[in-house]
Amino acid sequence: MKKDSVLIINSEKKISDVHGAKAYSFDATSLALKAIGKDIVNTAILGSFAKATKLVTLDSLLKAIAEKFPGKLGELNSRMVRDAYEGTKT
């Protein structure tokens, strides 16, 4: 693994370094179960990805979710992205 690699790990434990790569962790499973009652973590992982890489902003993710998923589904997904972004441990 390259030293400048970034790992995003779905875990409740804080993990900061894996074989020289920068690691970020967030318990996406618990968040998804709490928010939507299913262990579908892709939206939460997007929030962690945004925080870890800075390749996409939180605002742009929230805008895209609102456009793609109006109503209750969009609100739930936006909340998961925001919570994951804010809760991702570095």
PDB file of C-alpha atoms in Angstrom:
ATOM      1  CA  MET A   1       0.000   0.000   0.000  1.00  0.00           C
ATOM      2  CA  LYS A   2       1.319   3.449  -0.882  1.00  0.00           C
ATOM      3  CA  LYS A   3       2.090   5.841   1.953  1.00  0.00           C
ATOM      4  CA  ASP A   4      -0.238   8.507   0.554  1.00  0.00           C
ATOM      5  CA  SER A   5      -3.188   6.095   0.399  1.00  0.00           C
ATOM      6  CA  VAL A   6      -6.407   6.918   2.221  1.00  0.00           C
ATOM      7  CA  LEU A   7      -8.516   4.220   3.842  1.00  0.00           C
ATOM      8  CA  ILE A   8     -12.087   4.676   5.015  1.00  0.00           C
ATOM      9  CA  ILE A   9     -13.013   2.011   7.522  1.00  0.00           C
ATOM     10  CA  ASN A  10     -16.510   1.190   8.727  1.00  0.00           C
ATOM     11  CA  SER A  11     -15.741   0.719  12.423  1.00  0.00           C
ATOM     12  CA  GLU A  12     -16.637   2.154  15.800  1.00  0.00           C
ATOM     13  CA  LYS A  13     -12.947   2.082  16.719  1.00  0.00           C
ATOM     14  CA  LYS A  14     -10.600   4.967  15.967  1.00  0.00           C
ATOM     15  CA  ILE A  15      -8.049   3.788  13.452  1.00  0.00           C
ATOM     16  CA  SER A  16      -5.445   6.288  12.305  1.00  0.00           C
ATOM     17  CA  ASP A  17      -2.711   4.368  10.511  1.00  0.00           C
ATOM     18  CA  VAL A  18      -2.661   1.157   8.517  1.00  0.00           C
ATOM     19  CA  HIS A  19       0.661   0.136   6.977  1.00  0.00           C
ATOM     20  CA  GLY A  20       1.645   3.769   6.467  1.00  0.00           C
ATOM     21  CA  ALA A  21      -1.658   4.853   4.903  1.00  0.00           C
ATOM     22  CA  LYS A  22      -3.875   7.495   6.500  1.00  0.00           C
ATOM     23  CA  ALA A  23      -6.996   5.807   7.855  1.00  0.00           C
ATOM     24  CA  TYR A  24     -10.341   7.335   8.765  1.00  0.00           C
ATOM     25  CA  SER A  25     -13.039   5.459  10.613  1.00  0.00           C
ATOM     26  CA  PHE A  26     -16.737   5.850  11.206  1.00  0.00           C
ATOM     27  CA  ASP A  27     -19.409   3.406  12.384  1.00  0.00           C
ATOM     28  CA  ALA A  28     -21.577   3.651   9.276  1.00  0.00           C
ATOM     29  CA  THR A  29     -23.472   0.459  10.084  1.00  0.00           C
ATOM     30  CA  SER A  30     -24.807   1.754  13.404  1.00  0.00           C
ATOM     31  CA  LEU A  31     -25.775   5.065  11.809  1.00  0.00           C
ATOM     32  CA  ALA A  32     -27.639   3.365   8.951  1.00  0.00           C
ATOM     33  CA  LEU A  33     -29.457   0.999  11.292  1.00  0.00           C
ATOM     34  CA  LYS A  34     -30.519   3.930  13.456  1.00  0.00           C
ATOM     35  CA  ALA A  35     -31.525   6.179  10.535  1.00  0.00           C
ATOM     36  CA  ILE A  36     -33.211   3.771   8.114  1.00  0.00           C
ATOM     37  CA  GLY A  37     -33.424   0.465   9.958  1.00  0.00           C
ATOM     38  CA  LYS A  38     -31.166  -1.307   7.448  1.00  0.00           C
ATOM     39  CA  ASP A  39     -27.420  -1.847   7.252  1.00  0.00           C
ATOM     40  CA  ILE A  40     -27.066   0.023   3.960  1.00  0.00           C
ATOM     41  CA  VAL A  41     -23.964   2.130   4.505  1.00  0.00           C
ATOM     42  CA  ASN A  42     -23.154   3.639   1.100  1.00  0.00           C
ATOM     43  CA  THR A  43     -24.586   7.093   1.843  1.00  0.00           C
ATOM     44  CA  ALA A  44     -22.828   7.336   5.191  1.00  0.00           C
ATOM     45  CA  ILE A  45     -19.546   6.266   3.607  1.00  0.00           C
ATOM     46  CA  LEU A  46     -19.904   9.164   1.139  1.00  0.00           C
ATOM     47  CA  GLY A  47     -19.845  11.551   4.097  1.00  0.00           C
ATOM     48  CA  SER A  48     -16.690   9.928   5.424  1.00  0.00           C
ATOM     49  CA  PHE A  49     -15.149  10.005   1.952  1.00  0.00           C
ATOM     50  CA  ALA A  50     -15.813  13.738   1.660  1.00  0.00           C
ATOM     51  CA  LYS A  51     -14.167  14.442   5.004  1.00  0.00           C
ATOM     52  CA  ALA A  52     -11.205  12.146   4.428  1.00  0.00           C
ATOM     53  CA  THR A  53     -10.297  13.170   0.895  1.00  0.00           C
ATOM     54  CA  LYS A  54     -11.630  16.715   0.447  1.00  0.00           C
ATOM     55  CA  LEU A  55     -12.303  15.675  -3.190  1.00  0.00           C
ATOM     56  CA  VAL A  56     -15.967  16.538  -2.810  1.00  0.00           C
ATOM     57  CA  THR A  57     -17.590  18.987  -0.409  1.00  0.00           C
ATOM     58  CA  LEU A  58     -20.291  18.220   2.096  1.00  0.00           C
ATOM     59  CA  ASP A  59     -22.477  20.884   0.476  1.00  0.00           C
ATOM     60  CA  SER A  60     -22.170  19.299  -2.970  1.00  0.00           C
ATOM     61  CA  LEU A  61     -23.167  15.895  -1.572  1.00  0.00           C
ATOM     62  CA  LEU A  62     -26.170  17.367   0.211  1.00  0.00           C
ATOM     63  CA  LYS A  63     -27.241  19.188  -2.951  1.00  0.00           C
ATOM     64  CA  ALA A  64     -26.947  16.030  -5.072  1.00  0.00           C
ATOM     65  CA  ILE A  65     -28.953  14.006  -2.556  1.00  0.00           C
ATOM     66  CA  ALA A  66     -31.701  16.631  -2.427  1.00  0.00           C
ATOM     67  CA  GLU A  67     -31.934  16.646  -6.231  1.00  0.00           C
ATOM     68  CA  LYS A  68     -31.951  12.860  -6.595  1.00  0.00           C
ATOM     69  CA  PHE A  69     -34.071  11.932  -3.568  1.00  0.00           C
ATOM     70  CA  PRO A  70     -36.760  14.466  -2.687  1.00  0.00           C
ATOM     71  CA  GLY A  71     -38.810  14.202   0.479  1.00  0.00           C
ATOM     72  CA  LYS A  72     -38.283  11.880   3.414  1.00  0.00           C
ATOM     73  CA  LEU A  73     -35.725   9.649   1.676  1.00  0.00           C
ATOM     74  CA  GLY A  74     -33.586  12.656   0.818  1.00  0.00           C
ATOM     75  CA  GLU A  75     -33.829  13.989   4.350  1.00  0.00           C
ATOM     76  CA  LEU A  76     -32.710  10.662   5.829  1.00  0.00           C
ATOM     77  CA  ASN A  77     -29.806  10.322   3.415  1.00  0.00           C
ATOM     78  CA  SER A  78     -28.727  13.937   3.943  1.00  0.00           C
ATOM     79  CA  ARG A  79     -28.727  13.393   7.687  1.00  0.00           C
ATOM     80  CA  MET A  80     -26.603  10.250   7.305  1.00  0.00           C
ATOM     81  CA  VAL A  81     -24.069  12.059   5.100  1.00  0.00           C
ATOM     82  CA  ARG A  82     -23.848  14.976   7.509  1.00  0.00           C
ATOM     83  CA  ASP A  83     -23.555  12.774  10.595  1.00  0.00           C
ATOM     84  CA  ALA A  84     -20.880  10.620   8.975  1.00  0.00           C
ATOM     85  CA  TYR A  85     -18.945  13.674   7.818  1.00  0.00           C
ATOM     86  CA  GLU A  86     -19.012  15.195  11.285  1.00  0.00           C
ATOM     87  CA  GLY A  87     -18.343  11.897  13.059  1.00  0.00           C
ATOM     88  CA  THR A  88     -15.489  10.582  10.940  1.00  0.00           C
ATOM     89  CA  LYS A  89     -12.461  10.155  13.160  1.00  0.00           C
ATOM     90  CA  THR A  90      -9.100  11.259  11.884  1.00  0.00           C
TER      91      THR A  90
END
